Amino acid sequence: MSTASDKTGRIQLLRDTLAKAGSENRAALIAYLPAGFPTVDAGIDAVKAVVAGGADIVEIGLPHSDPVLDGPVIQTADDIARRGGVKIADVLRTVREAQEATGAPILVMTYWNPIDRYGVERFTAELAQAGGAGCILPDLPVQESALWREHAEKHGLATVFVVAPSSKDERLATITAAGSGFVYASSLMGVTGTRESVGDQAQELVRRTRATTELPVCVGLGVSNAVQAKEVAAFADGVIVGSAFVKLLLDAPDLPAGLAAVRSLAGELTQGVRRS
């Protein structure tokens, strides 16, 4: 695949980045930030800050009016972005400018409805043109994903599905066979947010998922500090952190302070994901 092409998504960059982290005896640090929050330009600056701090991969959230998987912190940020008038074009611009500035693999995390309305062919083509690496689709059932996967594959984009502790082994095998890039393992039942403990459920889910696939398995939901990142990095290929970054931006007195805080947290988490 030619990286010189402006028509091809960056799934290979995603694979290479995850493989490089593994070869360095660490988990990849994956940061989540919503597009358009606090503004479109500030959101792009936030992506640059987390990558400067050490994040390997970034997920850009497409703000949605009914974010079933997201806890109160991300819901608040999504609400700010939506009140600011964020559109899919702004999400794609965030991907493009962040990718060009950082060189990191950038994915979009989105519910299915906005893509369905926008058009699958149009969205995949434009995401690939923006230099995106793929999509995380938490509410798209695998059995209804053929059209999406066909276009994603055509444009060099990863299709990342979410698995949960409630997923039976047979279901896990179906999900991982359809996915590409990596598998997003939700560490517990419930919504996103920071938690005191990430728990044993996540480790067992990773073990069960790995039994079905060669894809890297990355764990999200609940990680907010270096101690938890270290705990998850011991058994997962990637550690996904979202609410902790978003909360720093929400709580900061101004944008420069917020950017400094997310860069600093990324640096701490980068130390945490190294396996001793």
Short mmCIF file of C-alpha atoms in Angstrom, two decimals:
data_model
loop_
_atom_site.label_atom_id
_atom_site.label_comp_id
_atom_site.label_asym_id
_atom_site.label_seq_id
_atom_site.Cartn_x
_atom_site.Cartn_y
_atom_site.Cartn_z
CA MET A 1 0.00 0.00 0.00
CA SER A 2 1.43 3.34 -0.99
CA THR A 3 1.39 5.91 1.79
CA ALA A 4 1.83 8.53 -0.92
CA SER A 5 -1.74 7.90 -1.99
CA ASP A 6 -4.27 10.37 -0.66
CA LYS A 7 -7.05 7.85 -1.36
CA THR A 8 -5.96 5.05 0.97
CA GLY A 9 -6.70 4.80 4.67
CA ARG A 10 -3.96 4.11 7.17
CA ILE A 11 -4.85 0.65 8.49
CA GLN A 12 -1.24 -0.44 7.91
CA LEU A 13 0.04 2.46 10.00
CA LEU A 14 -2.29 1.31 12.79
CA ARG A 15 -1.01 -2.28 12.55
CA ASP A 16 2.61 -1.14 12.46
CA THR A 17 2.13 1.15 15.48
CA LEU A 18 0.59 -1.64 17.58
CA ALA A 19 3.32 -4.07 16.49
CA LYS A 20 6.06 -1.55 17.34
CA ALA A 21 4.67 -1.08 20.85
CA GLY A 22 4.62 -4.86 21.33
CA SER A 23 8.21 -5.16 20.12
CA GLU A 24 9.21 -2.55 22.74
CA ASN A 25 7.61 -4.65 25.52
CA ARG A 26 4.84 -2.21 26.21
CA ALA A 27 1.17 -1.71 25.48
CA ALA A 28 0.18 1.01 23.02
CA LEU A 29 -1.38 4.10 24.60
CA ILE A 30 -4.62 5.00 22.82
CA ALA A 31 -6.19 8.36 23.65
CA TYR A 32 -9.83 9.30 23.01
CA LEU A 33 -10.91 12.90 22.41
CA PRO A 34 -14.20 14.19 20.96
CA ALA A 35 -14.10 16.30 17.78
CA GLY A 36 -15.27 19.89 18.22
CA PHE A 37 -14.42 20.02 21.92
CA PRO A 38 -13.89 22.59 23.33
CA THR A 39 -13.94 23.92 19.73
CA VAL A 40 -12.85 22.30 16.46
CA ASP A 41 -9.45 24.05 16.48
CA ALA A 42 -8.91 23.41 20.20
CA GLY A 43 -9.83 19.75 19.69
CA ILE A 44 -7.12 19.45 17.04
CA ASP A 45 -4.66 21.08 19.44
CA ALA A 46 -5.68 18.55 22.11
CA VAL A 47 -4.82 15.66 19.77
CA LYS A 48 -1.41 17.21 19.11
CA ALA A 49 -0.90 17.57 22.88
CA VAL A 50 -1.69 13.93 23.73
CA VAL A 51 0.57 12.66 20.95
CA ALA A 52 3.34 15.04 22.08
CA GLY A 53 2.90 13.55 25.56
CA GLY A 54 3.37 10.02 24.23
CA ALA A 55 0.03 8.65 22.95
CA ASP A 56 0.58 6.20 20.08
CA ILE A 57 -2.91 6.20 18.58
CA VAL A 58 -5.86 8.61 18.86
CA GLU A 59 -9.59 7.94 18.64
CA ILE A 60 -11.65 10.97 17.58
CA GLY A 61 -15.20 10.83 18.89
CA LEU A 62 -18.03 11.88 16.58
CA PRO A 63 -20.35 13.74 18.98
CA HIS A 64 -23.79 12.15 19.13
CA SER A 65 -27.08 13.17 20.70
CA ASP A 66 -27.64 9.76 22.33
CA PRO A 67 -24.23 8.39 23.35
CA VAL A 68 -25.29 5.11 24.97
CA LEU A 69 -21.76 3.92 25.76
CA ASP A 70 -20.46 7.23 27.10
CA GLY A 71 -20.51 8.37 30.71
CA PRO A 72 -21.26 11.87 32.01
CA VAL A 73 -17.83 13.40 31.27
CA ILE A 74 -17.86 12.54 27.57
CA GLN A 75 -21.59 13.32 27.32
CA THR A 76 -20.83 16.82 28.63
CA ALA A 77 -18.04 17.31 26.07
CA ASP A 78 -20.25 15.97 23.27
CA ASP A 79 -22.97 18.41 24.30
CA ILE A 80 -20.52 21.34 24.15
CA ALA A 81 -19.33 20.20 20.70
CA ARG A 82 -22.86 19.79 19.38
CA ARG A 83 -23.95 23.18 20.73
CA GLY A 84 -20.91 24.58 18.93
CA GLY A 85 -22.35 23.18 15.69
CA VAL A 86 -19.83 20.39 15.04
CA LYS A 87 -20.51 18.48 11.80
CA ILE A 88 -19.04 15.37 10.16
CA ALA A 89 -16.92 17.70 7.98
CA ASP A 90 -15.34 19.02 11.21
CA VAL A 91 -14.66 15.47 12.41
CA LEU A 92 -12.92 14.68 9.11
CA ARG A 93 -10.97 17.94 9.29
CA THR A 94 -9.86 17.00 12.81
CA VAL A 95 -8.62 13.64 11.53
CA ARG A 96 -6.81 15.22 8.59
CA GLU A 97 -5.07 18.01 10.48
CA ALA A 98 -4.21 15.84 13.48
CA GLN A 99 -2.79 13.09 11.28
CA GLU A 100 -0.74 15.51 9.21
CA ALA A 101 0.61 17.21 12.33
CA THR A 102 1.44 14.08 14.35
CA GLY A 103 1.90 11.18 11.92
CA ALA A 104 -0.07 9.02 14.38
CA PRO A 105 -2.86 6.62 13.38
CA ILE A 106 -6.20 8.39 13.92
CA LEU A 107 -9.48 6.50 14.15
CA VAL A 108 -13.04 7.77 14.42
CA MET A 109 -15.26 6.37 17.16
CA THR A 110 -18.88 6.78 16.19
CA TYR A 111 -22.32 5.37 16.59
CA TRP A 112 -23.82 3.96 13.43
CA ASN A 113 -26.68 6.39 12.82
CA PRO A 114 -24.56 9.41 11.68
CA ILE A 115 -22.67 7.25 9.16
CA ASP A 116 -25.86 5.66 7.90
CA ARG A 117 -27.36 9.10 7.30
CA TYR A 118 -24.18 10.49 5.73
CA GLY A 119 -23.74 7.47 3.44
CA VAL A 120 -21.32 4.58 3.97
CA GLU A 121 -19.50 4.97 0.66
CA ARG A 122 -19.11 8.72 1.11
CA PHE A 123 -17.95 8.46 4.73
CA THR A 124 -15.36 5.73 4.12
CA ALA A 125 -13.98 7.51 1.04
CA GLU A 126 -13.70 10.83 2.87
CA LEU A 127 -12.22 9.29 6.03
CA ALA A 128 -9.57 7.54 3.93
CA GLN A 129 -8.82 10.77 2.06
CA ALA A 130 -8.39 12.52 5.41
CA GLY A 131 -5.72 9.96 6.35
CA GLY A 132 -7.88 8.10 8.87
CA ALA A 133 -6.89 4.60 9.99
CA GLY A 134 -10.41 3.28 10.54
CA CYS A 135 -13.51 3.35 12.71
CA ILE A 136 -14.62 1.99 16.06
CA LEU A 137 -18.32 1.17 15.82
CA PRO A 138 -19.68 0.28 19.26
CA ASP A 139 -23.32 -0.18 18.25
CA LEU A 140 -23.05 -1.73 14.76
CA PRO A 141 -24.04 -5.41 15.00
CA VAL A 142 -21.56 -7.66 13.18
CA GLN A 143 -24.37 -9.39 11.31
CA GLU A 144 -25.42 -6.01 9.84
CA SER A 145 -21.89 -4.79 9.04
CA ALA A 146 -21.21 -6.29 5.58
CA LEU A 147 -21.80 -3.05 3.65
CA TRP A 148 -19.59 -1.06 6.00
CA ARG A 149 -16.80 -3.66 5.94
CA GLU A 150 -16.84 -3.87 2.16
CA HIS A 151 -16.28 -0.12 1.79
CA ALA A 152 -13.83 0.10 4.70
CA GLU A 153 -11.69 -2.65 3.20
CA LYS A 154 -11.81 -1.01 -0.23
CA HIS A 155 -10.48 2.23 1.27
CA GLY A 156 -7.83 0.71 3.58
CA LEU A 157 -9.69 1.37 6.84
CA ALA A 158 -9.84 -0.76 9.97
CA THR A 159 -13.18 -1.91 11.37
CA VAL A 160 -12.86 -2.13 15.14
CA PHE A 161 -15.66 -3.88 17.00
CA VAL A 162 -16.30 -3.74 20.74
CA VAL A 163 -16.50 -6.88 22.87
CA ALA A 164 -17.78 -6.98 26.44
CA PRO A 165 -17.52 -9.36 29.42
CA SER A 166 -21.07 -10.51 28.62
CA SER A 167 -20.04 -11.73 25.13
CA LYS A 168 -20.17 -15.53 24.92
CA ASP A 169 -17.17 -17.34 23.38
CA GLU A 170 -19.04 -18.16 20.16
CA ARG A 171 -20.08 -14.52 19.82
CA LEU A 172 -16.51 -13.36 20.46
CA ALA A 173 -15.30 -15.55 17.59
CA THR A 174 -17.92 -14.08 15.24
CA ILE A 175 -17.01 -10.50 16.20
CA THR A 176 -13.24 -10.92 15.98
CA ALA A 177 -13.45 -12.73 12.63
CA ALA A 178 -15.25 -9.71 11.15
CA GLY A 179 -13.00 -7.04 12.66
CA SER A 180 -9.64 -5.62 11.63
CA GLY A 181 -6.95 -3.40 13.16
CA PHE A 182 -7.59 -4.41 16.76
CA VAL A 183 -10.38 -5.55 19.07
CA TYR A 184 -11.76 -3.03 21.59
CA ALA A 185 -12.36 -4.90 24.84
CA SER A 186 -14.74 -3.05 27.15
CA SER A 187 -13.31 -3.77 30.60
CA LEU A 188 -16.69 -3.96 32.30
CA MET A 189 -20.38 -3.65 31.71
CA GLY A 190 -21.52 -0.04 31.76
CA VAL A 191 -20.57 3.36 30.38
CA THR A 192 -17.23 5.11 29.98
CA GLY A 193 -15.69 6.98 32.89
CA THR A 194 -12.78 6.88 35.28
CA ARG A 195 -12.90 4.21 37.96
CA GLU A 196 -11.02 3.24 41.11
CA SER A 197 -10.25 -0.23 39.77
CA VAL A 198 -10.24 -1.75 36.31
CA GLY A 199 -10.88 -5.24 37.68
CA ASP A 200 -10.36 -8.87 36.80
CA GLN A 201 -13.18 -8.96 34.25
CA ALA A 202 -10.95 -7.19 31.74
CA GLN A 203 -8.12 -9.72 32.03
CA GLU A 204 -10.50 -12.65 31.60
CA LEU A 205 -12.15 -10.97 28.59
CA VAL A 206 -8.75 -10.40 26.94
CA ARG A 207 -7.82 -14.05 27.52
CA ARG A 208 -11.09 -15.26 25.99
CA THR A 209 -10.82 -12.82 23.05
CA ARG A 210 -7.22 -13.81 22.31
CA ALA A 211 -8.35 -17.43 22.02
CA THR A 212 -10.37 -16.42 18.94
CA THR A 213 -8.04 -14.05 17.05
CA GLU A 214 -4.53 -12.91 16.17
CA LEU A 215 -5.67 -9.27 16.29
CA PRO A 216 -4.28 -7.08 19.10
CA VAL A 217 -6.72 -6.67 21.99
CA CYS A 218 -6.94 -3.19 23.52
CA VAL A 219 -8.78 -2.43 26.75
CA GLY A 220 -10.88 0.65 27.44
CA LEU A 221 -13.42 1.96 29.95
CA GLY A 222 -12.08 2.95 33.33
CA VAL A 223 -8.35 3.66 32.99
CA SER A 224 -7.40 7.10 34.30
CA ASN A 225 -3.90 6.94 35.81
CA ALA A 226 -0.48 5.33 35.40
CA VAL A 227 -1.14 2.65 38.05
CA GLN A 228 -4.24 1.42 36.23
CA ALA A 229 -2.46 1.69 32.87
CA LYS A 230 0.30 -0.55 34.21
CA GLU A 231 -2.27 -3.05 35.49
CA VAL A 232 -3.95 -3.28 32.07
CA ALA A 233 -0.68 -3.20 30.08
CA ALA A 234 0.35 -6.41 31.83
CA PHE A 235 -2.28 -8.35 29.86
CA ALA A 236 -3.51 -6.15 26.96
CA ASP A 237 -1.91 -4.95 23.71
CA GLY A 238 -3.27 -1.43 24.12
CA VAL A 239 -4.64 0.77 26.90
CA ILE A 240 -7.46 3.14 25.92
CA VAL A 241 -7.97 6.33 27.95
CA GLY A 242 -10.73 8.83 27.24
CA SER A 243 -12.68 10.34 30.13
CA ALA A 244 -9.54 11.24 32.11
CA PHE A 245 -8.27 13.41 29.22
CA VAL A 246 -11.68 14.97 28.58
CA LYS A 247 -12.14 15.79 32.29
CA LEU A 248 -8.82 17.66 32.35
CA LEU A 249 -9.99 19.83 29.45
CA LEU A 250 -13.39 20.39 31.09
CA ASP A 251 -11.84 21.36 34.44
CA ALA A 252 -9.00 23.56 33.11
CA PRO A 253 -9.24 27.32 33.72
CA ASP A 254 -8.24 27.98 30.10
CA LEU A 255 -7.17 26.13 26.97
CA PRO A 256 -3.36 26.38 27.44
CA ALA A 257 -3.72 24.89 30.94
CA GLY A 258 -5.95 22.14 29.57
CA LEU A 259 -3.49 21.27 26.79
CA ALA A 260 -0.60 21.20 29.26
CA ALA A 261 -2.61 18.90 31.54
CA VAL A 262 -3.51 16.37 28.83
CA ARG A 263 0.08 16.33 27.57
CA SER A 264 1.30 15.71 31.14
CA LEU A 265 -1.22 12.89 31.74
CA ALA A 266 -0.23 11.27 28.44
CA GLY A 267 3.38 11.34 29.64
CA GLU A 268 2.47 9.65 32.93
CA LEU A 269 0.38 7.01 31.15
CA THR A 270 3.23 6.38 28.69
CA GLN A 271 5.38 5.37 31.67
CA GLY A 272 2.52 3.23 32.99
CA VAL A 273 2.09 1.17 29.80
CA ARG A 274 5.72 0.00 29.88
CA ARG A 275 5.96 -3.57 31.14
CA SER A 276 8.62 -4.12 33.76
#
